Amino acid sequence: MSRIISTERPGKIRNQHRRTIAEALRRLSQKPQLDDEAKDLAALIVFCLHGMADTVDRTIAAWEKRDY
């Protein structure tokens, strides 16, 4: 059986989350009042930030494993 190679590297995932957050902030700044969509955008930003934190933890674990 061959090795499974993950193409989703932590840096790539962080960049995707950053782009998503930027787009959500752009749309959120255009909202004149707080409606359901604005709340959904805020929740999306929170989930993206949590996703970025997870990738940072994975990166730290890999660096510590190599004893950097």
JSON list of N, CA and C in Angstrom, two decimals:
[
{"chain": "A", "resi": 1, "resn": "MET", "atom": "N", "xyz": [0.84, -1.17, 0.00]},
{"chain": "A", "resi": 1, "resn": "MET", "atom": "CA", "xyz": [0.00, 0.00, 0.00]},
{"chain": "A", "resi": 1, "resn": "MET", "atom": "C", "xyz": [0.89, 1.24, 0.00]},
{"chain": "A", "resi": 2, "resn": "SER", "atom": "N", "xyz": [0.51, 2.23, -0.76]},
{"chain": "A", "resi": 2, "resn": "SER", "atom": "CA", "xyz": [1.33, 3.44, -0.87]},
{"chain": "A", "resi": 2, "resn": "SER", "atom": "C", "xyz": [0.98, 4.45, 0.23]},
{"chain": "A", "resi": 3, "resn": "ARG", "atom": "N", "xyz": [1.90, 5.40, 0.40]},
{"chain": "A", "resi": 3, "resn": "ARG", "atom": "CA", "xyz": [1.69, 6.45, 1.39]},
{"chain": "A", "resi": 3, "resn": "ARG", "atom": "C", "xyz": [0.61, 7.41, 0.93]},
{"chain": "A", "resi": 4, "resn": "ILE", "atom": "N", "xyz": [-0.09, 7.95, 1.87]},
{"chain": "A", "resi": 4, "resn": "ILE", "atom": "CA", "xyz": [-1.08, 8.99, 1.57]},
{"chain": "A", "resi": 4, "resn": "ILE", "atom": "C", "xyz": [-0.39, 10.33, 1.76]},
{"chain": "A", "resi": 5, "resn": "ILE", "atom": "N", "xyz": [-0.37, 11.11, 0.70]},
{"chain": "A", "resi": 5, "resn": "ILE", "atom": "CA", "xyz": [0.27, 12.42, 0.74]},
{"chain": "A", "resi": 5, "resn": "ILE", "atom": "C", "xyz": [-0.81, 13.49, 0.79]},
{"chain": "A", "resi": 6, "resn": "SER", "atom": "N", "xyz": [-0.75, 14.30, 1.79]},
{"chain": "A", "resi": 6, "resn": "SER", "atom": "CA", "xyz": [-1.72, 15.38, 1.95]},
{"chain": "A", "resi": 6, "resn": "SER", "atom": "C", "xyz": [-1.29, 16.58, 1.11]},
{"chain": "A", "resi": 7, "resn": "THR", "atom": "N", "xyz": [-2.16, 17.00, 0.20]},
{"chain": "A", "resi": 7, "resn": "THR", "atom": "CA", "xyz": [-1.86, 18.18, -0.61]},
{"chain": "A", "resi": 7, "resn": "THR", "atom": "C", "xyz": [-2.30, 19.46, 0.09]},
{"chain": "A", "resi": 8, "resn": "GLU", "atom": "N", "xyz": [-3.04, 19.30, 1.17]},
{"chain": "A", "resi": 8, "resn": "GLU", "atom": "CA", "xyz": [-3.51, 20.46, 1.93]},
{"chain": "A", "resi": 8, "resn": "GLU", "atom": "C", "xyz": [-2.49, 20.77, 3.02]},
{"chain": "A", "resi": 9, "resn": "ARG", "atom": "N", "xyz": [-1.50, 21.53, 2.68]},
{"chain": "A", "resi": 9, "resn": "ARG", "atom": "CA", "xyz": [-0.47, 21.91, 3.65]},
{"chain": "A", "resi": 9, "resn": "ARG", "atom": "C", "xyz": [-1.01, 23.02, 4.55]},
{"chain": "A", "resi": 10, "resn": "PRO", "atom": "N", "xyz": [-0.50, 23.11, 5.77]},
{"chain": "A", "resi": 10, "resn": "PRO", "atom": "CA", "xyz": [-1.01, 24.13, 6.71]},
{"chain": "A", "resi": 10, "resn": "PRO", "atom": "C", "xyz": [-0.90, 25.56, 6.18]},
{"chain": "A", "resi": 11, "resn": "GLY", "atom": "N", "xyz": [0.18, 25.88, 5.49]},
{"chain": "A", "resi": 11, "resn": "GLY", "atom": "CA", "xyz": [0.33, 27.23, 4.94]},
{"chain": "A", "resi": 11, "resn": "GLY", "atom": "C", "xyz": [-0.72, 27.54, 3.89]},
{"chain": "A", "resi": 12, "resn": "LYS", "atom": "N", "xyz": [-1.03, 26.55, 3.07]},
{"chain": "A", "resi": 12, "resn": "LYS", "atom": "CA", "xyz": [-2.05, 26.73, 2.03]},
{"chain": "A", "resi": 12, "resn": "LYS", "atom": "C", "xyz": [-3.43, 26.93, 2.67]},
{"chain": "A", "resi": 13, "resn": "ILE", "atom": "N", "xyz": [-3.71, 26.14, 3.69]},
{"chain": "A", "resi": 13, "resn": "ILE", "atom": "CA", "xyz": [-5.00, 26.27, 4.38]},
{"chain": "A", "resi": 13, "resn": "ILE", "atom": "C", "xyz": [-5.11, 27.63, 5.05]},
{"chain": "A", "resi": 14, "resn": "ARG", "atom": "N", "xyz": [-4.00, 28.10, 5.69]},
{"chain": "A", "resi": 14, "resn": "ARG", "atom": "CA", "xyz": [-4.02, 29.43, 6.33]},
{"chain": "A", "resi": 14, "resn": "ARG", "atom": "C", "xyz": [-4.29, 30.52, 5.30]},
{"chain": "A", "resi": 15, "resn": "ASN", "atom": "N", "xyz": [-3.67, 30.41, 4.12]},
{"chain": "A", "resi": 15, "resn": "ASN", "atom": "CA", "xyz": [-3.91, 31.41, 3.08]},
{"chain": "A", "resi": 15, "resn": "ASN", "atom": "C", "xyz": [-5.36, 31.40, 2.62]},
{"chain": "A", "resi": 16, "resn": "GLN", "atom": "N", "xyz": [-5.96, 30.22, 2.50]},
{"chain": "A", "resi": 16, "resn": "GLN", "atom": "CA", "xyz": [-7.36, 30.15, 2.12]},
{"chain": "A", "resi": 16, "resn": "GLN", "atom": "C", "xyz": [-8.25, 30.79, 3.18]},
{"chain": "A", "resi": 17, "resn": "HIS", "atom": "N", "xyz": [-7.93, 30.54, 4.44]},
{"chain": "A", "resi": 17, "resn": "HIS", "atom": "CA", "xyz": [-8.70, 31.15, 5.52]},
{"chain": "A", "resi": 17, "resn": "HIS", "atom": "C", "xyz": [-8.52, 32.67, 5.52]},
{"chain": "A", "resi": 18, "resn": "ARG", "atom": "N", "xyz": [-7.30, 33.14, 5.27]},
{"chain": "A", "resi": 18, "resn": "ARG", "atom": "CA", "xyz": [-7.06, 34.59, 5.22]},
{"chain": "A", "resi": 18, "resn": "ARG", "atom": "C", "xyz": [-7.87, 35.25, 4.11]},
{"chain": "A", "resi": 19, "resn": "ARG", "atom": "N", "xyz": [-7.91, 34.61, 2.95]},
{"chain": "A", "resi": 19, "resn": "ARG", "atom": "CA", "xyz": [-8.69, 35.17, 1.84]},
{"chain": "A", "resi": 19, "resn": "ARG", "atom": "C", "xyz": [-10.18, 35.16, 2.16]},
{"chain": "A", "resi": 20, "resn": "THR", "atom": "N", "xyz": [-10.65, 34.10, 2.80]},
{"chain": "A", "resi": 20, "resn": "THR", "atom": "CA", "xyz": [-12.05, 34.02, 3.18]},
{"chain": "A", "resi": 20, "resn": "THR", "atom": "C", "xyz": [-12.40, 35.11, 4.19]},
{"chain": "A", "resi": 21, "resn": "ILE", "atom": "N", "xyz": [-11.53, 35.31, 5.17]},
{"chain": "A", "resi": 21, "resn": "ILE", "atom": "CA", "xyz": [-11.76, 36.36, 6.17]},
{"chain": "A", "resi": 21, "resn": "ILE", "atom": "C", "xyz": [-11.77, 37.73, 5.52]},
{"chain": "A", "resi": 22, "resn": "ALA", "atom": "N", "xyz": [-10.86, 37.98, 4.59]},
{"chain": "A", "resi": 22, "resn": "ALA", "atom": "CA", "xyz": [-10.81, 39.27, 3.91]},
{"chain": "A", "resi": 22, "resn": "ALA", "atom": "C", "xyz": [-12.11, 39.53, 3.14]},
{"chain": "A", "resi": 23, "resn": "GLU", "atom": "N", "xyz": [-12.60, 38.51, 2.45]},
{"chain": "A", "resi": 23, "resn": "GLU", "atom": "CA", "xyz": [-13.84, 38.66, 1.70]},
{"chain": "A", "resi": 23, "resn": "GLU", "atom": "C", "xyz": [-15.03, 38.87, 2.64]},
{"chain": "A", "resi": 24, "resn": "ALA", "atom": "N", "xyz": [-15.06, 38.14, 3.74]},
{"chain": "A", "resi": 24, "resn": "ALA", "atom": "CA", "xyz": [-16.15, 38.30, 4.71]},
{"chain": "A", "resi": 24, "resn": "ALA", "atom": "C", "xyz": [-16.12, 39.69, 5.33]},
{"chain": "A", "resi": 25, "resn": "LEU", "atom": "N", "xyz": [-14.93, 40.19, 5.66]},
{"chain": "A", "resi": 25, "resn": "LEU", "atom": "CA", "xyz": [-14.82, 41.55, 6.22]},
{"chain": "A", "resi": 25, "resn": "LEU", "atom": "C", "xyz": [-15.25, 42.60, 5.21]},
{"chain": "A", "resi": 26, "resn": "ARG", "atom": "N", "xyz": [-14.90, 42.38, 3.94]},
{"chain": "A", "resi": 26, "resn": "ARG", "atom": "CA", "xyz": [-15.31, 43.33, 2.90]},
{"chain": "A", "resi": 26, "resn": "ARG", "atom": "C", "xyz": [-16.83, 43.39, 2.82]},
{"chain": "A", "resi": 27, "resn": "ARG", "atom": "N", "xyz": [-17.47, 42.22, 2.80]},
{"chain": "A", "resi": 27, "resn": "ARG", "atom": "CA", "xyz": [-18.94, 42.19, 2.72]},
{"chain": "A", "resi": 27, "resn": "ARG", "atom": "C", "xyz": [-19.57, 42.73, 4.00]},
{"chain": "A", "resi": 28, "resn": "LEU", "atom": "N", "xyz": [-18.95, 42.42, 5.13]},
{"chain": "A", "resi": 28, "resn": "LEU", "atom": "CA", "xyz": [-19.49, 42.88, 6.41]},
{"chain": "A", "resi": 28, "resn": "LEU", "atom": "C", "xyz": [-19.41, 44.39, 6.53]},
{"chain": "A", "resi": 29, "resn": "SER", "atom": "N", "xyz": [-18.37, 44.99, 5.97]},
{"chain": "A", "resi": 29, "resn": "SER", "atom": "CA", "xyz": [-18.23, 46.45, 6.05]},
{"chain": "A", "resi": 29, "resn": "SER", "atom": "C", "xyz": [-19.27, 47.17, 5.19]},
{"chain": "A", "resi": 30, "resn": "GLN", "atom": "N", "xyz": [-19.84, 46.47, 4.23]},
{"chain": "A", "resi": 30, "resn": "GLN", "atom": "CA", "xyz": [-20.85, 47.08, 3.36]},
{"chain": "A", "resi": 30, "resn": "GLN", "atom": "C", "xyz": [-22.26, 46.99, 3.95]},
{"chain": "A", "resi": 31, "resn": "LYS", "atom": "N", "xyz": [-22.40, 46.27, 5.05]},
{"chain": "A", "resi": 31, "resn": "LYS", "atom": "CA", "xyz": [-23.71, 46.10, 5.68]},
{"chain": "A", "resi": 31, "resn": "LYS", "atom": "C", "xyz": [-24.04, 47.34, 6.51]},
{"chain": "A", "resi": 32, "resn": "PRO", "atom": "N", "xyz": [-25.19, 47.98, 6.26]},
{"chain": "A", "resi": 32, "resn": "PRO", "atom": "CA", "xyz": [-25.56, 49.16, 7.05]},
{"chain": "A", "resi": 32, "resn": "PRO", "atom": "C", "xyz": [-26.04, 48.81, 8.46]},
{"chain": "A", "resi": 33, "resn": "GLN", "atom": "N", "xyz": [-26.58, 47.60, 8.63]},
{"chain": "A", "resi": 33, "resn": "GLN", "atom": "CA", "xyz": [-27.08, 47.20, 9.95]},
{"chain": "A", "resi": 33, "resn": "GLN", "atom": "C", "xyz": [-26.79, 45.72, 10.18]},
{"chain": "A", "resi": 34, "resn": "LEU", "atom": "N", "xyz": [-26.94, 45.29, 11.41]},
{"chain": "A", "resi": 34, "resn": "LEU", "atom": "CA", "xyz": [-26.66, 43.91, 11.79]},
{"chain": "A", "resi": 34, "resn": "LEU", "atom": "C", "xyz": [-27.89, 43.05, 11.48]},
{"chain": "A", "resi": 35, "resn": "ASP", "atom": "N", "xyz": [-27.80, 42.25, 10.43]},
{"chain": "A", "resi": 35, "resn": "ASP", "atom": "CA", "xyz": [-28.88, 41.34, 10.08]},
{"chain": "A", "resi": 35, "resn": "ASP", "atom": "C", "xyz": [-28.38, 39.90, 10.17]},
{"chain": "A", "resi": 36, "resn": "ASP", "atom": "N", "xyz": [-29.20, 38.95, 9.74]},
{"chain": "A", "resi": 36, "resn": "ASP", "atom": "CA", "xyz": [-28.81, 37.54, 9.84]},
{"chain": "A", "resi": 36, "resn": "ASP", "atom": "C", "xyz": [-27.57, 37.22, 9.01]},
{"chain": "A", "resi": 37, "resn": "GLU", "atom": "N", "xyz": [-27.46, 37.82, 7.83]},
{"chain": "A", "resi": 37, "resn": "GLU", "atom": "CA", "xyz": [-26.29, 37.57, 6.99]},
{"chain": "A", "resi": 37, "resn": "GLU", "atom": "C", "xyz": [-25.02, 38.11, 7.65]},
{"chain": "A", "resi": 38, "resn": "ALA", "atom": "N", "xyz": [-25.13, 39.26, 8.29]},
{"chain": "A", "resi": 38, "resn": "ALA", "atom": "CA", "xyz": [-23.96, 39.83, 8.98]},
{"chain": "A", "resi": 38, "resn": "ALA", "atom": "C", "xyz": [-23.53, 38.92, 10.14]},
{"chain": "A", "resi": 39, "resn": "LYS", "atom": "N", "xyz": [-24.49, 38.35, 10.84]},
{"chain": "A", "resi": 39, "resn": "LYS", "atom": "CA", "xyz": [-24.15, 37.42, 11.91]},
{"chain": "A", "resi": 39, "resn": "LYS", "atom": "C", "xyz": [-23.49, 36.16, 11.35]},
{"chain": "A", "resi": 40, "resn": "ASP", "atom": "N", "xyz": [-23.98, 35.69, 10.21]},
{"chain": "A", "resi": 40, "resn": "ASP", "atom": "CA", "xyz": [-23.36, 34.53, 9.57]},
{"chain": "A", "resi": 40, "resn": "ASP", "atom": "C", "xyz": [-21.93, 34.83, 9.14]},
{"chain": "A", "resi": 41, "resn": "LEU", "atom": "N", "xyz": [-21.71, 36.03, 8.62]},
{"chain": "A", "resi": 41, "resn": "LEU", "atom": "CA", "xyz": [-20.35, 36.42, 8.22]},
{"chain": "A", "resi": 41, "resn": "LEU", "atom": "C", "xyz": [-19.42, 36.49, 9.43]},
{"chain": "A", "resi": 42, "resn": "ALA", "atom": "N", "xyz": [-19.93, 37.00, 10.54]},
{"chain": "A", "resi": 42, "resn": "ALA", "atom": "CA", "xyz": [-19.12, 37.06, 11.76]},
{"chain": "A", "resi": 42, "resn": "ALA", "atom": "C", "xyz": [-18.78, 35.65, 12.24]},
{"chain": "A", "resi": 43, "resn": "ALA", "atom": "N", "xyz": [-19.75, 34.74, 12.16]},
{"chain": "A", "resi": 43, "resn": "ALA", "atom": "CA", "xyz": [-19.50, 33.35, 12.55]},
{"chain": "A", "resi": 43, "resn": "ALA", "atom": "C", "xyz": [-18.48, 32.70, 11.62]},
{"chain": "A", "resi": 44, "resn": "LEU", "atom": "N", "xyz": [-18.55, 33.01, 10.34]},
{"chain": "A", "resi": 44, "resn": "LEU", "atom": "CA", "xyz": [-17.58, 32.48, 9.37]},
{"chain": "A", "resi": 44, "resn": "LEU", "atom": "C", "xyz": [-16.17, 32.94, 9.72]},
{"chain": "A", "resi": 45, "resn": "ILE", "atom": "N", "xyz": [-16.04, 34.19, 10.10]},
{"chain": "A", "resi": 45, "resn": "ILE", "atom": "CA", "xyz": [-14.73, 34.72, 10.49]},
{"chain": "A", "resi": 45, "resn": "ILE", "atom": "C", "xyz": [-14.19, 33.98, 11.71]},
{"chain": "A", "resi": 46, "resn": "VAL", "atom": "N", "xyz": [-15.06, 33.72, 12.68]},
{"chain": "A", "resi": 46, "resn": "VAL", "atom": "CA", "xyz": [-14.64, 32.99, 13.89]},
{"chain": "A", "resi": 46, "resn": "VAL", "atom": "C", "xyz": [-14.17, 31.59, 13.53]},
{"chain": "A", "resi": 47, "resn": "PHE", "atom": "N", "xyz": [-14.92, 30.89, 12.68]},
{"chain": "A", "resi": 47, "resn": "PHE", "atom": "CA", "xyz": [-14.53, 29.53, 12.30]},
{"chain": "A", "resi": 47, "resn": "PHE", "atom": "C", "xyz": [-13.22, 29.52, 11.51]},
{"chain": "A", "resi": 48, "resn": "CYS", "atom": "N", "xyz": [-13.02, 30.52, 10.67]},
{"chain": "A", "resi": 48, "resn": "CYS", "atom": "CA", "xyz": [-11.77, 30.61, 9.92]},
{"chain": "A", "resi": 48, "resn": "CYS", "atom": "C", "xyz": [-10.59, 30.86, 10.86]},
{"chain": "A", "resi": 49, "resn": "LEU", "atom": "N", "xyz": [-10.79, 31.70, 11.85]},
{"chain": "A", "resi": 49, "resn": "LEU", "atom": "CA", "xyz": [-9.72, 31.96, 12.82]},
{"chain": "A", "resi": 49, "resn": "LEU", "atom": "C", "xyz": [-9.38, 30.70, 13.61]},
{"chain": "A", "resi": 50, "resn": "HIS", "atom": "N", "xyz": [-10.40, 29.93, 13.97]},
{"chain": "A", "resi": 50, "resn": "HIS", "atom": "CA", "xyz": [-10.14, 28.66, 14.67]},
{"chain": "A", "resi": 50, "resn": "HIS", "atom": "C", "xyz": [-9.39, 27.69, 13.75]},
{"chain": "A", "resi": 51, "resn": "GLY", "atom": "N", "xyz": [-9.77, 27.68, 12.47]},
{"chain": "A", "resi": 51, "resn": "GLY", "atom": "CA", "xyz": [-9.07, 26.83, 11.51]},
{"chain": "A", "resi": 51, "resn": "GLY", "atom": "C", "xyz": [-7.62, 27.23, 11.35]},
{"chain": "A", "resi": 52, "resn": "MET", "atom": "N", "xyz": [-7.36, 28.53, 11.36]},
{"chain": "A", "resi": 52, "resn": "MET", "atom": "CA", "xyz": [-5.97, 29.00, 11.28]},
{"chain": "A", "resi": 52, "resn": "MET", "atom": "C", "xyz": [-5.19, 28.59, 12.52]},
{"chain": "A", "resi": 53, "resn": "ALA", "atom": "N", "xyz": [-5.82, 28.66, 13.68]},
{"chain": "A", "resi": 53, "resn": "ALA", "atom": "CA", "xyz": [-5.14, 28.25, 14.92]},
{"chain": "A", "resi": 53, "resn": "ALA", "atom": "C", "xyz": [-4.79, 26.77, 14.88]},
{"chain": "A", "resi": 54, "resn": "ASP", "atom": "N", "xyz": [-5.68, 25.95, 14.30]},
{"chain": "A", "resi": 54, "resn": "ASP", "atom": "CA", "xyz": [-5.39, 24.52, 14.19]},
{"chain": "A", "resi": 54, "resn": "ASP", "atom": "C", "xyz": [-4.18, 24.27, 13.29]},
{"chain": "A", "resi": 55, "resn": "THR", "atom": "N", "xyz": [-4.08, 25.02, 12.19]},
{"chain": "A", "resi": 55, "resn": "THR", "atom": "CA", "xyz": [-2.94, 24.80, 11.29]},
{"chain": "A", "resi": 55, "resn": "THR", "atom": "C", "xyz": [-1.64, 25.27, 11.94]},
{"chain": "A", "resi": 56, "resn": "VAL", "atom": "N", "xyz": [-1.72, 26.30, 12.76]},
{"chain": "A", "resi": 56, "resn": "VAL", "atom": "CA", "xyz": [-0.52, 26.76, 13.47]},
{"chain": "A", "resi": 56, "resn": "VAL", "atom": "C", "xyz": [-0.06, 25.67, 14.43]},
{"chain": "A", "resi": 57, "resn": "ASP", "atom": "N", "xyz": [-1.00, 25.04, 15.12]},
{"chain": "A", "resi": 57, "resn": "ASP", "atom": "CA", "xyz": [-0.65, 23.96, 16.04]},
{"chain": "A", "resi": 57, "resn": "ASP", "atom": "C", "xyz": [0.01, 22.79, 15.30]},
{"chain": "A", "resi": 58, "resn": "ARG", "atom": "N", "xyz": [-0.52, 22.46, 14.11]},
{"chain": "A", "resi": 58, "resn": "ARG", "atom": "CA", "xyz": [0.08, 21.38, 13.32]},
{"chain": "A", "resi": 58, "resn": "ARG", "atom": "C", "xyz": [1.48, 21.75, 12.87]},
{"chain": "A", "resi": 59, "resn": "THR", "atom": "N", "xyz": [1.68, 23.00, 12.49]},
{"chain": "A", "resi": 59, "resn": "THR", "atom": "CA", "xyz": [3.01, 23.45, 12.06]},
{"chain": "A", "resi": 59, "resn": "THR", "atom": "C", "xyz": [3.99, 23.41, 13.23]},
{"chain": "A", "resi": 60, "resn": "ILE", "atom": "N", "xyz": [3.55, 23.86, 14.39]},
{"chain": "A", "resi": 60, "resn": "ILE", "atom": "CA", "xyz": [4.41, 23.84, 15.57]},
{"chain": "A", "resi": 60, "resn": "ILE", "atom": "C", "xyz": [4.83, 22.41, 15.91]},
{"chain": "A", "resi": 61, "resn": "ALA", "atom": "N", "xyz": [3.87, 21.49, 15.84]},
{"chain": "A", "resi": 61, "resn": "ALA", "atom": "CA", "xyz": [4.19, 20.09, 16.16]},
{"chain": "A", "resi": 61, "resn": "ALA", "atom": "C", "xyz": [5.22, 19.54, 15.18]},
{"chain": "A", "resi": 62, "resn": "ALA", "atom": "N", "xyz": [5.10, 19.88, 13.90]},
{"chain": "A", "resi": 62, "resn": "ALA", "atom": "CA", "xyz": [6.06, 19.40, 12.91]},
{"chain": "A", "resi": 62, "resn": "ALA", "atom": "C", "xyz": [7.45, 19.99, 13.16]},
{"chain": "A", "resi": 63, "resn": "TRP", "atom": "N", "xyz": [7.50, 21.26, 13.51]},
{"chain": "A", "resi": 63, "resn": "TRP", "atom": "CA", "xyz": [8.80, 21.90, 13.76]},
{"chain": "A", "resi": 63, "resn": "TRP", "atom": "C", "xyz": [9.44, 21.34, 15.03]},
{"chain": "A", "resi": 64, "resn": "GLU", "atom": "N", "xyz": [8.63, 21.11, 16.06]},
{"chain": "A", "resi": 64, "resn": "GLU", "atom": "CA", "xyz": [9.18, 20.55, 17.29]},
{"chain": "A", "resi": 64, "resn": "GLU", "atom": "C", "xyz": [9.66, 19.11, 17.07]},
{"chain": "A", "resi": 65, "resn": "LYS", "atom": "N", "xyz": [8.98, 18.40, 16.20]},
{"chain": "A", "resi": 65, "resn": "LYS", "atom": "CA", "xyz": [9.39, 17.03, 15.90]},
{"chain": "A", "resi": 65, "resn": "LYS", "atom": "C", "xyz": [10.77, 17.01, 15.26]},
{"chain": "A", "resi": 66, "resn": "ARG", "atom": "N", "xyz": [11.08, 18.03, 14.46]},
{"chain": "A", "resi": 66, "resn": "ARG", "atom": "CA", "xyz": [12.39, 18.13, 13.82]},
{"chain": "A", "resi": 66, "resn": "ARG", "atom": "C", "xyz": [13.42, 18.79, 14.72]},
{"chain": "A", "resi": 67, "resn": "ASP", "atom": "N", "xyz": [12.99, 19.20, 15.91]},
{"chain": "A", "resi": 67, "resn": "ASP", "atom": "CA", "xyz": [13.86, 19.81, 16.92]},
{"chain": "A", "resi": 67, "resn": "ASP", "atom": "C", "xyz": [14.49, 21.12, 16.44]},
{"chain": "A", "resi": 68, "resn": "TYR", "atom": "N", "xyz": [13.64, 21.98, 15.83]},
{"chain": "A", "resi": 68, "resn": "TYR", "atom": "CA", "xyz": [14.13, 23.30, 15.40]},
{"chain": "A", "resi": 68, "resn": "TYR", "atom": "C", "xyz": [14.06, 24.27, 16.56]}
]
